[in-house]
Amino acid sequence: MGSCSMWAWPELLVLLSSVWLGVGSAQPTLPGPTHSPGPQLKFRLAGYPRKHNEGRVEVFYNDEWGTICDDDFTLANAHVLCRHLGFVAATGWAHSAKYGKGIGRIWLDNVNCAGGEKSIRDCKHRGWGNSDCSHEEDAGVICKDERIAGFKDSNIIETEQSHVEEVRLRPVVSGARKQLPVTEGIVEVRYKDGWAQICDEGWDSQNSRVVCGMMGFPAEKKVNRNFYKLASKSQPKQKRREDVGSKKRLFTERQQLNYRLHSVSCTGTEVHLSMCAFEFYRGNASATCGAGMPAVVSCVPGPLFATGNAHKKKQRHQQQGQPRIRLKGGAKVGEGRVEVLKSNEWGTICDDRWNLLSASVVCRELGFGSAKEALTGARMGQGTGPVHMNEVQCLGTEKSLWSCPFKNITQEDCKHTEDAAVRCNVPYMGYENLETWYWDASNVTEMVLSGVKCAGHEMSLSHCQHHGTSLNCRNTGTRFAAGVICSETASDLLLHAPLVQETAYIEDRPLHMLYCAAEENCLSSSARLANWPYGHRRLLRFSSQIHNNGRADFRPKAGRHSWVWHECHRCVRRGRHYHSMDIFTHYDILTPNGTKVAEGHKASFCLEDTECEEDVAKRYECANFGEQGITVGCWDLYRHDIDCQWIDITDVKPGNYILQVVINPNFEVAESDFTNNAMKCNCKYDGHRIWVHSCHIGDALSEEASKRFEQYPGQLNNQIS
């Protein structure tokens, strides 16, 4: 085998939290005589590469190591932390996870120290565990290389022998070099400027499970150790080729092995190899490992990442039936708010006692690896409906979250502000090496795609529908070049379904009061043939209350300069106003088989914060050409007596129908989740009255319950037979 430089193909890299490891996962003692009340605090420096007096700051609080977010971080904060670590002062600090991303909790955010505090407890911050950051924002410090006199602590690096942060799987089978994801290979850890191996003496399936979880895979499988042993022996190239035969071809160049770890012992529930017990080799370890060889791992990919038809067929067979768990509201694959299905209704999980063990069970159940983060405080947005579970306490070995102990809760126990979420390890797929870039359009030389239509769950543009080689704008230059602006957060609009059900009624409105509505195309097409101004139109009216449960404000796509002034509306609340979106909602009456029999639409008469949750301030209002939008935690109310807040049902015959309301139907404004933008109700119209019931968000029910709803031939309640 050749040197490490031979392996130029993409490998799996995982940057994770560091630990202070001499043997196993030894932890430092408490630095300094801090006697502030509360749980005992410990501090350590972590990360790679670094010197002994710098690194990512990690805090041991409430029996768990975590990091500090770099929001509002200052040199004064660094002074306090460096003194905790036994240094006299700080010379600088680092942001954006310069020393690598940690794992676990982000204990502190928006820390604001004056610089003279004896403890970080004495500084202002958002509260322990209250953060809106990811580990990409982990803060680090650079301390002055001078110790406090008499300060004794084990938190000093004397050699580069005490951390394991970056791990990869290096494929050694020639056919596997170009295949992604890499599911099998030699386990290697970053060491100085290169990579080192792990001796496999005592290596077992629990160790493999941990490594596979880090790489983004839910499970491990047995490896043919004898096959790989050929690669580790010094034997002639021709002989090794003959031994391997035609089934597989190993890289046959010799490689100088450099063992770094041995005696690895994991329980299988760890989210990172650094959390397992192990020992470091000291000095020159190239000739160690006795009768062993480099540790090799083979992983089982989840359904999203499986390759080969046979493998995918097996995965589908194993996953027959609707899953009872899903992720919602995440910006990336493998992250989101955890939702579970119970009694045919989707609900959320309260974040009490939510940790990496439970989060990893969720991730593996969904076909990802172990968890990178167990998020609390509705970090992936607030859900709707019931909160099904609380105080989930998984051991980490369960196949399903439903196998873990948990408590059933009442509405008073938890609110959606406490919805739990996860970020999972996912396999490296190399998609960033494809066609997808955003750059100055003046540099465009050719078009490569047109007619692109994505559902939103695809991992690459190449997976979306498009025109293929039949480009529509091949020779148009830069005029029609598409661009994107990316964000980690987005809004998430939901309609308050019960209010629609409570406020629905029929009004026969005289035509002489509908001229403005006709200008807005808020009446059915047959209205043009009416004998104006005589007669009336039959309108189904209802109120709509639209909440922003996302992580960013909902702002109209169009700028203020392009808003359209409207003054003819006789609306009760908003009067004369500007339209910031031509179509904000669609209203439809459908037959049970989906045929549209009546429709309406609603322009955004004015997007504003009508009301907000407690402790959330209003930011948007229509008055005086104000800024339009809906703040996170607020809602916009369109009352039933506003023009166009209706569907013209003049031509609808008596029968059973579905009322459907869709928010942001043209996807003009980015949202973290479009699957919850539709609301549906059953309704019965007898020609004089209408009964609306069973209103729900489109993805709130199980597949079985949704089918029953769509096929429902008559009323189940509302006193109608």
PDB file of N, CA, C and O in Angstrom, residues 79-137:
ATOM      1  N   HIS A  79     -10.973  37.121  29.024  1.00  0.00           N
ATOM      2  CA  HIS A  79     -10.177  37.314  30.246  1.00  0.00           C
ATOM      3  C   HIS A  79     -10.716  36.446  31.384  1.00  0.00           C
ATOM      4  O   HIS A  79      -9.953  35.760  32.075  1.00  0.00           O
ATOM      5  N   VAL A  80     -12.020  36.472  31.586  1.00  0.00           N
ATOM      6  CA  VAL A  80     -12.628  35.702  32.676  1.00  0.00           C
ATOM      7  C   VAL A  80     -12.409  34.210  32.463  1.00  0.00           C
ATOM      8  O   VAL A  80     -12.042  33.473  33.390  1.00  0.00           O
ATOM      9  N   LEU A  81     -12.603  33.748  31.239  1.00  0.00           N
ATOM     10  CA  LEU A  81     -12.461  32.323  30.954  1.00  0.00           C
ATOM     11  C   LEU A  81     -11.013  31.866  31.075  1.00  0.00           C
ATOM     12  O   LEU A  81     -10.736  30.768  31.577  1.00  0.00           O
ATOM     13  N   CYS A  82     -10.081  32.679  30.619  1.00  0.00           N
ATOM     14  CA  CYS A  82      -8.668  32.297  30.738  1.00  0.00           C
ATOM     15  C   CYS A  82      -8.242  32.180  32.198  1.00  0.00           C
ATOM     16  O   CYS A  82      -7.450  31.304  32.560  1.00  0.00           O
ATOM     17  N   ARG A  83      -8.780  33.040  33.059  1.00  0.00           N
ATOM     18  CA  ARG A  83      -8.458  32.925  34.484  1.00  0.00           C
ATOM     19  C   ARG A  83      -9.059  31.646  35.058  1.00  0.00           C
ATOM     20  O   ARG A  83      -8.454  31.005  35.925  1.00  0.00           O
ATOM     21  N   HIS A  84     -10.239  31.260  34.596  1.00  0.00           N
ATOM     22  CA  HIS A  84     -10.797  29.966  34.997  1.00  0.00           C
ATOM     23  C   HIS A  84      -9.834  28.835  34.651  1.00  0.00           C
ATOM     24  O   HIS A  84      -9.748  27.830  35.364  1.00  0.00           O
ATOM     25  N   LEU A  85      -9.143  28.989  33.549  1.00  0.00           N
ATOM     26  CA  LEU A  85      -8.255  27.939  33.045  1.00  0.00           C
ATOM     27  C   LEU A  85      -6.850  28.029  33.616  1.00  0.00           C
ATOM     28  O   LEU A  85      -5.979  27.220  33.276  1.00  0.00           O
ATOM     29  N   GLY A  86      -6.604  29.033  34.491  1.00  0.00           N
ATOM     30  CA  GLY A  86      -5.313  29.126  35.155  1.00  0.00           C
ATOM     31  C   GLY A  86      -4.323  30.051  34.490  1.00  0.00           C
ATOM     32  O   GLY A  86      -3.155  30.109  34.907  1.00  0.00           O
ATOM     33  N   PHE A  87      -4.742  30.804  33.483  1.00  0.00           N
ATOM     34  CA  PHE A  87      -3.866  31.770  32.826  1.00  0.00           C
ATOM     35  C   PHE A  87      -4.165  33.168  33.357  1.00  0.00           C
ATOM     36  O   PHE A  87      -5.282  33.454  33.814  1.00  0.00           O
ATOM     37  N   VAL A  88      -3.185  34.043  33.291  1.00  0.00           N
ATOM     38  CA  VAL A  88      -3.339  35.359  33.911  1.00  0.00           C
ATOM     39  C   VAL A  88      -4.307  36.256  33.146  1.00  0.00           C
ATOM     40  O   VAL A  88      -4.947  37.139  33.725  1.00  0.00           O
ATOM     41  N   ALA A  89      -4.404  36.078  31.828  1.00  0.00           N
ATOM     42  CA  ALA A  89      -5.253  36.950  31.022  1.00  0.00           C
ATOM     43  C   ALA A  89      -5.416  36.355  29.630  1.00  0.00           C
ATOM     44  O   ALA A  89      -4.834  35.305  29.315  1.00  0.00           O
ATOM     45  N   ALA A  90      -6.201  37.038  28.823  1.00  0.00           N
ATOM     46  CA  ALA A  90      -6.394  36.620  27.430  1.00  0.00           C
ATOM     47  C   ALA A  90      -5.711  37.612  26.498  1.00  0.00           C
ATOM     48  O   ALA A  90      -5.634  38.811  26.790  1.00  0.00           O
ATOM     49  N   THR A  91      -5.244  37.115  25.380  1.00  0.00           N
ATOM     50  CA  THR A  91      -4.678  37.992  24.352  1.00  0.00           C
ATOM     51  C   THR A  91      -5.586  38.077  23.125  1.00  0.00           C
ATOM     52  O   THR A  91      -5.373  38.910  22.252  1.00  0.00           O
ATOM     53  N   GLY A  92      -6.580  37.209  23.058  1.00  0.00           N
ATOM     54  CA  GLY A  92      -7.492  37.245  21.925  1.00  0.00           C
ATOM     55  C   GLY A  92      -8.575  36.199  22.070  1.00  0.00           C
ATOM     56  O   GLY A  92      -8.627  35.450  23.049  1.00  0.00           O
ATOM     57  N   TRP A  93      -9.474  36.168  21.113  1.00  0.00           N
ATOM     58  CA  TRP A  93     -10.542  35.167  21.105  1.00  0.00           C
ATOM     59  C   TRP A  93     -10.868  34.822  19.655  1.00  0.00           C
ATOM     60  O   TRP A  93     -10.483  35.532  18.732  1.00  0.00           O
ATOM     61  N   ALA A  94     -11.556  33.715  19.470  1.00  0.00           N
ATOM     62  CA  ALA A  94     -11.846  33.219  18.126  1.00  0.00           C
ATOM     63  C   ALA A  94     -13.329  32.928  17.989  1.00  0.00           C
ATOM     64  O   ALA A  94     -13.983  32.492  18.936  1.00  0.00           O
ATOM     65  N   HIS A  95     -13.845  33.157  16.798  1.00  0.00           N
ATOM     66  CA  HIS A  95     -15.264  32.920  16.534  1.00  0.00           C
ATOM     67  C   HIS A  95     -15.426  31.853  15.457  1.00  0.00           C
ATOM     68  O   HIS A  95     -14.464  31.331  14.897  1.00  0.00           O
ATOM     69  N   SER A  96     -16.668  31.519  15.172  1.00  0.00           N
ATOM     70  CA  SER A  96     -17.039  30.622  14.058  1.00  0.00           C
ATOM     71  C   SER A  96     -16.317  29.284  14.113  1.00  0.00           C
ATOM     72  O   SER A  96     -15.857  28.771  13.093  1.00  0.00           O
ATOM     73  N   ALA A  97     -16.212  28.722  15.308  1.00  0.00           N
ATOM     74  CA  ALA A  97     -15.641  27.380  15.483  1.00  0.00           C
ATOM     75  C   ALA A  97     -14.266  27.257  14.830  1.00  0.00           C
ATOM     76  O   ALA A  97     -13.987  26.284  14.126  1.00  0.00           O
ATOM     77  N   LYS A  98     -13.400  28.226  15.083  1.00  0.00           N
ATOM     78  CA  LYS A  98     -12.041  28.175  14.526  1.00  0.00           C
ATOM     79  C   LYS A  98     -11.311  26.906  14.936  1.00  0.00           C
ATOM     80  O   LYS A  98     -10.519  26.346  14.162  1.00  0.00           O
ATOM     81  N   TYR A  99     -11.579  26.421  16.134  1.00  0.00           N
ATOM     82  CA  TYR A  99     -10.909  25.222  16.640  1.00  0.00           C
ATOM     83  C   TYR A  99     -11.765  23.968  16.464  1.00  0.00           C
ATOM     84  O   TYR A  99     -11.580  22.978  17.166  1.00  0.00           O
ATOM     85  N   GLY A 100     -12.691  24.021  15.534  1.00  0.00           N
ATOM     86  CA  GLY A 100     -13.559  22.880  15.292  1.00  0.00           C
ATOM     87  C   GLY A 100     -14.869  22.995  16.047  1.00  0.00           C
ATOM     88  O   GLY A 100     -14.992  23.745  17.017  1.00  0.00           O
ATOM     89  N   LYS A 101     -15.856  22.250  15.581  1.00  0.00           N
ATOM     90  CA  LYS A 101     -17.181  22.275  16.192  1.00  0.00           C
ATOM     91  C   LYS A 101     -17.268  21.266  17.328  1.00  0.00           C
ATOM     92  O   LYS A 101     -16.832  20.134  17.197  1.00  0.00           O
ATOM     93  N   GLY A 102     -17.841  21.698  18.444  1.00  0.00           N
ATOM     94  CA  GLY A 102     -18.039  20.810  19.571  1.00  0.00           C
ATOM     95  C   GLY A 102     -19.280  19.957  19.373  1.00  0.00           C
ATOM     96  O   GLY A 102     -19.935  19.991  18.327  1.00  0.00           O
ATOM     97  N   ILE A 103     -19.621  19.193  20.384  1.00  0.00           N
ATOM     98  CA  ILE A 103     -20.852  18.402  20.372  1.00  0.00           C
ATOM     99  C   ILE A 103     -21.588  18.647  21.684  1.00  0.00           C
ATOM    100  O   ILE A 103     -21.057  19.246  22.613  1.00  0.00           O
ATOM    101  N   GLY A 104     -22.804  18.178  21.740  1.00  0.00           N
ATOM    102  CA  GLY A 104     -23.581  18.316  22.972  1.00  0.00           C
ATOM    103  C   GLY A 104     -24.202  19.691  23.099  1.00  0.00           C
ATOM    104  O   GLY A 104     -24.479  20.381  22.115  1.00  0.00           O
ATOM    105  N   ARG A 105     -24.421  20.117  24.332  1.00  0.00           N
ATOM    106  CA  ARG A 105     -25.130  21.353  24.618  1.00  0.00           C
ATOM    107  C   ARG A 105     -24.279  22.576  24.325  1.00  0.00           C
ATOM    108  O   ARG A 105     -23.051  22.546  24.401  1.00  0.00           O
ATOM    109  N   ILE A 106     -24.951  23.663  23.969  1.00  0.00           N
ATOM    110  CA  ILE A 106     -24.317  24.987  23.939  1.00  0.00           C
ATOM    111  C   ILE A 106     -24.809  25.681  25.196  1.00  0.00           C
ATOM    112  O   ILE A 106     -25.940  26.150  25.273  1.00  0.00           O
ATOM    113  N   TRP A 107     -23.942  25.712  26.200  1.00  0.00           N
ATOM    114  CA  TRP A 107     -24.398  26.115  27.528  1.00  0.00           C
ATOM    115  C   TRP A 107     -24.645  27.613  27.654  1.00  0.00           C
ATOM    116  O   TRP A 107     -25.546  28.042  28.372  1.00  0.00           O
ATOM    117  N   LEU A 108     -23.837  28.428  26.993  1.00  0.00           N
ATOM    118  CA  LEU A 108     -23.943  29.869  27.193  1.00  0.00           C
ATOM    119  C   LEU A 108     -24.026  30.598  25.856  1.00  0.00           C
ATOM    120  O   LEU A 108     -23.397  30.203  24.875  1.00  0.00           O
ATOM    121  N   ASP A 109     -24.781  31.698  25.853  1.00  0.00           N
ATOM    122  CA  ASP A 109     -24.947  32.522  24.656  1.00  0.00           C
ATOM    123  C   ASP A 109     -25.093  33.972  25.097  1.00  0.00           C
ATOM    124  O   ASP A 109     -25.568  34.257  26.196  1.00  0.00           O
ATOM    125  N   ASN A 110     -24.673  34.880  24.226  1.00  0.00           N
ATOM    126  CA  ASN A 110     -24.741  36.316  24.522  1.00  0.00           C
ATOM    127  C   ASN A 110     -24.093  36.649  25.865  1.00  0.00           C
ATOM    128  O   ASN A 110     -24.629  37.425  26.666  1.00  0.00           O
ATOM    129  N   VAL A 111     -22.933  36.059  26.108  1.00  0.00           N
ATOM    130  CA  VAL A 111     -22.200  36.327  27.354  1.00  0.00           C
ATOM    131  C   VAL A 111     -21.663  37.755  27.317  1.00  0.00           C
ATOM    132  O   VAL A 111     -21.106  38.208  26.315  1.00  0.00           O
ATOM    133  N   ASN A 112     -21.815  38.464  28.430  1.00  0.00           N
ATOM    134  CA  ASN A 112     -21.371  39.861  28.502  1.00  0.00           C
ATOM    135  C   ASN A 112     -20.678  40.095  29.831  1.00  0.00           C
ATOM    136  O   ASN A 112     -21.317  40.330  30.854  1.00  0.00           O
ATOM    137  N   CYS A 113     -19.354  39.980  29.826  1.00  0.00           N
ATOM    138  CA  CYS A 113     -18.554  40.203  31.033  1.00  0.00           C
ATOM    139  C   CYS A 113     -17.916  41.585  30.985  1.00  0.00           C
ATOM    140  O   CYS A 113     -17.634  42.118  29.902  1.00  0.00           O
ATOM    141  N   ALA A 114     -17.676  42.141  32.159  1.00  0.00           N
ATOM    142  CA  ALA A 114     -16.919  43.393  32.244  1.00  0.00           C
ATOM    143  C   ALA A 114     -15.426  43.116  32.182  1.00  0.00           C
ATOM    144  O   ALA A 114     -14.637  43.970  31.764  1.00  0.00           O
ATOM    145  N   GLY A 115     -15.022  41.924  32.608  1.00  0.00           N
ATOM    146  CA  GLY A 115     -13.618  41.535  32.546  1.00  0.00           C
ATOM    147  C   GLY A 115     -13.011  41.260  33.902  1.00  0.00           C
ATOM    148  O   GLY A 115     -12.016  40.547  34.011  1.00  0.00           O
ATOM    149  N   GLY A 116     -13.618  41.801  34.951  1.00  0.00           N
ATOM    150  CA  GLY A 116     -13.056  41.619  36.278  1.00  0.00           C
ATOM    151  C   GLY A 116     -13.769  40.581  37.113  1.00  0.00           C
ATOM    152  O   GLY A 116     -13.414  40.361  38.284  1.00  0.00           O
ATOM    153  N   GLU A 117     -14.782  39.936  36.552  1.00  0.00           N
ATOM    154  CA  GLU A 117     -15.553  38.950  37.312  1.00  0.00           C
ATOM    155  C   GLU A 117     -14.691  37.761  37.726  1.00  0.00           C
ATOM    156  O   GLU A 117     -13.776  37.348  36.994  1.00  0.00           O
ATOM    157  N   LYS A 118     -14.997  37.202  38.902  1.00  0.00           N
ATOM    158  CA  LYS A 118     -14.279  36.028  39.386  1.00  0.00           C
ATOM    159  C   LYS A 118     -14.753  34.753  38.707  1.00  0.00           C
ATOM    160  O   LYS A 118     -14.014  33.763  38.664  1.00  0.00           O
ATOM    161  N   SER A 119     -15.981  34.770  38.235  1.00  0.00           N
ATOM    162  CA  SER A 119     -16.542  33.580  37.602  1.00  0.00           C
ATOM    163  C   SER A 119     -17.413  33.984  36.431  1.00  0.00           C
ATOM    164  O   SER A 119     -18.000  35.078  36.422  1.00  0.00           O
ATOM    165  N   ILE A 120     -17.512  33.101  35.466  1.00  0.00           N
ATOM    166  CA  ILE A 120     -18.394  33.348  34.328  1.00  0.00           C
ATOM    167  C   ILE A 120     -19.851  33.409  34.778  1.00  0.00           C
ATOM    168  O   ILE A 120     -20.696  34.004  34.116  1.00  0.00           O
ATOM    169  N   ARG A 121     -20.129  32.823  35.955  1.00  0.00           N
ATOM    170  CA  ARG A 121     -21.487  32.907  36.511  1.00  0.00           C
ATOM    171  C   ARG A 121     -21.897  34.349  36.768  1.00  0.00           C
ATOM    172  O   ARG A 121     -23.083  34.688  36.724  1.00  0.00           O
ATOM    173  N   ASP A 122     -20.916  35.192  37.070  1.00  0.00           N
ATOM    174  CA  ASP A 122     -21.203  36.574  37.436  1.00  0.00           C
ATOM    175  C   ASP A 122     -21.430  37.468  36.226  1.00  0.00           C
ATOM    176  O   ASP A 122     -21.786  38.639  36.376  1.00  0.00           O
ATOM    177  N   CYS A 123     -21.209  36.943  35.040  1.00  0.00           N
ATOM    178  CA  CYS A 123     -21.420  37.709  33.811  1.00  0.00           C
ATOM    179  C   CYS A 123     -22.874  37.572  33.358  1.00  0.00           C
ATOM    180  O   CYS A 123     -23.555  36.597  33.669  1.00  0.00           O
ATOM    181  N   LYS A 124     -23.315  38.534  32.601  1.00  0.00           N
ATOM    182  CA  LYS A 124     -24.658  38.467  32.043  1.00  0.00           C
ATOM    183  C   LYS A 124     -24.677  37.476  30.880  1.00  0.00           C
ATOM    184  O   LYS A 124     -23.728  37.399  30.103  1.00  0.00           O
ATOM    185  N   HIS A 125     -25.762  36.726  30.742  1.00  0.00           N
ATOM    186  CA  HIS A 125     -25.940  35.820  29.608  1.00  0.00           C
ATOM    187  C   HIS A 125     -27.407  35.433  29.529  1.00  0.00           C
ATOM    188  O   HIS A 125     -28.219  35.851  30.360  1.00  0.00           O
ATOM    189  N   ARG A 126     -27.768  34.640  28.533  1.00  0.00           N
ATOM    190  CA  ARG A 126     -29.172  34.306  28.286  1.00  0.00           C
ATOM    191  C   ARG A 126     -29.713  33.256  29.240  1.00  0.00           C
ATOM    192  O   ARG A 126     -30.913  32.977  29.239  1.00  0.00           O
ATOM    193  N   GLY A 127     -28.859  32.682  30.008  1.00  0.00           N
ATOM    194  CA  GLY A 127     -29.276  31.588  30.884  1.00  0.00           C
ATOM    195  C   GLY A 127     -28.651  30.288  30.429  1.00  0.00           C
ATOM    196  O   GLY A 127     -28.384  30.084  29.240  1.00  0.00           O
ATOM    197  N   TRP A 128     -28.401  29.397  31.361  1.00  0.00           N
ATOM    198  CA  TRP A 128     -27.734  28.141  31.046  1.00  0.00           C
ATOM    199  C   TRP A 128     -28.593  27.287  30.117  1.00  0.00           C
ATOM    200  O   TRP A 128     -29.746  27.000  30.402  1.00  0.00           O
ATOM    201  N   GLY A 129     -28.006  26.922  28.981  1.00  0.00           N
ATOM    202  CA  GLY A 129     -28.695  26.071  28.017  1.00  0.00           C
ATOM    203  C   GLY A 129     -29.649  26.804  27.105  1.00  0.00           C
ATOM    204  O   GLY A 129     -30.262  26.192  26.230  1.00  0.00           O
ATOM    205  N   ASN A 130     -29.775  28.119  27.253  1.00  0.00           N
ATOM    206  CA  ASN A 130     -30.684  28.908  26.413  1.00  0.00           C
ATOM    207  C   ASN A 130     -29.881  29.568  25.304  1.00  0.00           C
ATOM    208  O   ASN A 130     -29.200  30.564  25.522  1.00  0.00           O
ATOM    209  N   SER A 131     -29.947  29.002  24.105  1.00  0.00           N
ATOM    210  CA  SER A 131     -29.134  29.493  22.997  1.00  0.00           C
ATOM    211  C   SER A 131     -29.867  29.293  21.684  1.00  0.00           C
ATOM    212  O   SER A 131     -30.656  28.361  21.529  1.00  0.00           O
ATOM    213  N   ASP A 132     -29.597  30.183  20.724  1.00  0.00           N
ATOM    214  CA  ASP A 132     -30.131  30.009  19.374  1.00  0.00           C
ATOM    215  C   ASP A 132     -28.999  29.763  18.377  1.00  0.00           C
ATOM    216  O   ASP A 132     -29.128  30.036  17.193  1.00  0.00           O
ATOM    217  N   CYS A 133     -27.895  29.219  18.858  1.00  0.00           N
ATOM    218  CA  CYS A 133     -26.703  29.016  18.035  1.00  0.00           C
ATOM    219  C   CYS A 133     -26.562  27.554  17.622  1.00  0.00           C
ATOM    220  O   CYS A 133     -27.189  26.661  18.180  1.00  0.00           O
ATOM    221  N   SER A 134     -25.694  27.324  16.656  1.00  0.00           N
ATOM    222  CA  SER A 134     -25.251  25.974  16.308  1.00  0.00           C
ATOM    223  C   SER A 134     -23.767  25.877  16.657  1.00  0.00           C
ATOM    224  O   SER A 134     -23.113  26.880  16.976  1.00  0.00           O
ATOM    225  N   HIS A 135     -23.205  24.678  16.573  1.00  0.00           N
ATOM    226  CA  HIS A 135     -21.793  24.511  16.924  1.00  0.00           C
ATOM    227  C   HIS A 135     -20.850  25.143  15.902  1.00  0.00           C
ATOM    228  O   HIS A 135     -19.638  25.192  16.137  1.00  0.00           O
ATOM    229  N   GLU A 136     -21.394  25.634  14.808  1.00  0.00           N
ATOM    230  CA  GLU A 136     -20.582  26.403  13.878  1.00  0.00           C
ATOM    231  C   GLU A 136     -20.217  27.765  14.454  1.00  0.00           C
ATOM    232  O   GLU A 136     -19.421  28.494  13.878  1.00  0.00           O
ATOM    233  N   GLU A 137     -20.807  28.110  15.597  1.00  0.00           N
ATOM    234  CA  GLU A 137     -20.547  29.390  16.254  1.00  0.00           C
ATOM    235  C   GLU A 137     -19.827  29.220  17.586  1.00  0.00           C
ATOM    236  O   GLU A 137     -19.864  30.116  18.427  1.00  0.00           O
TER     237      GLU A 137
END
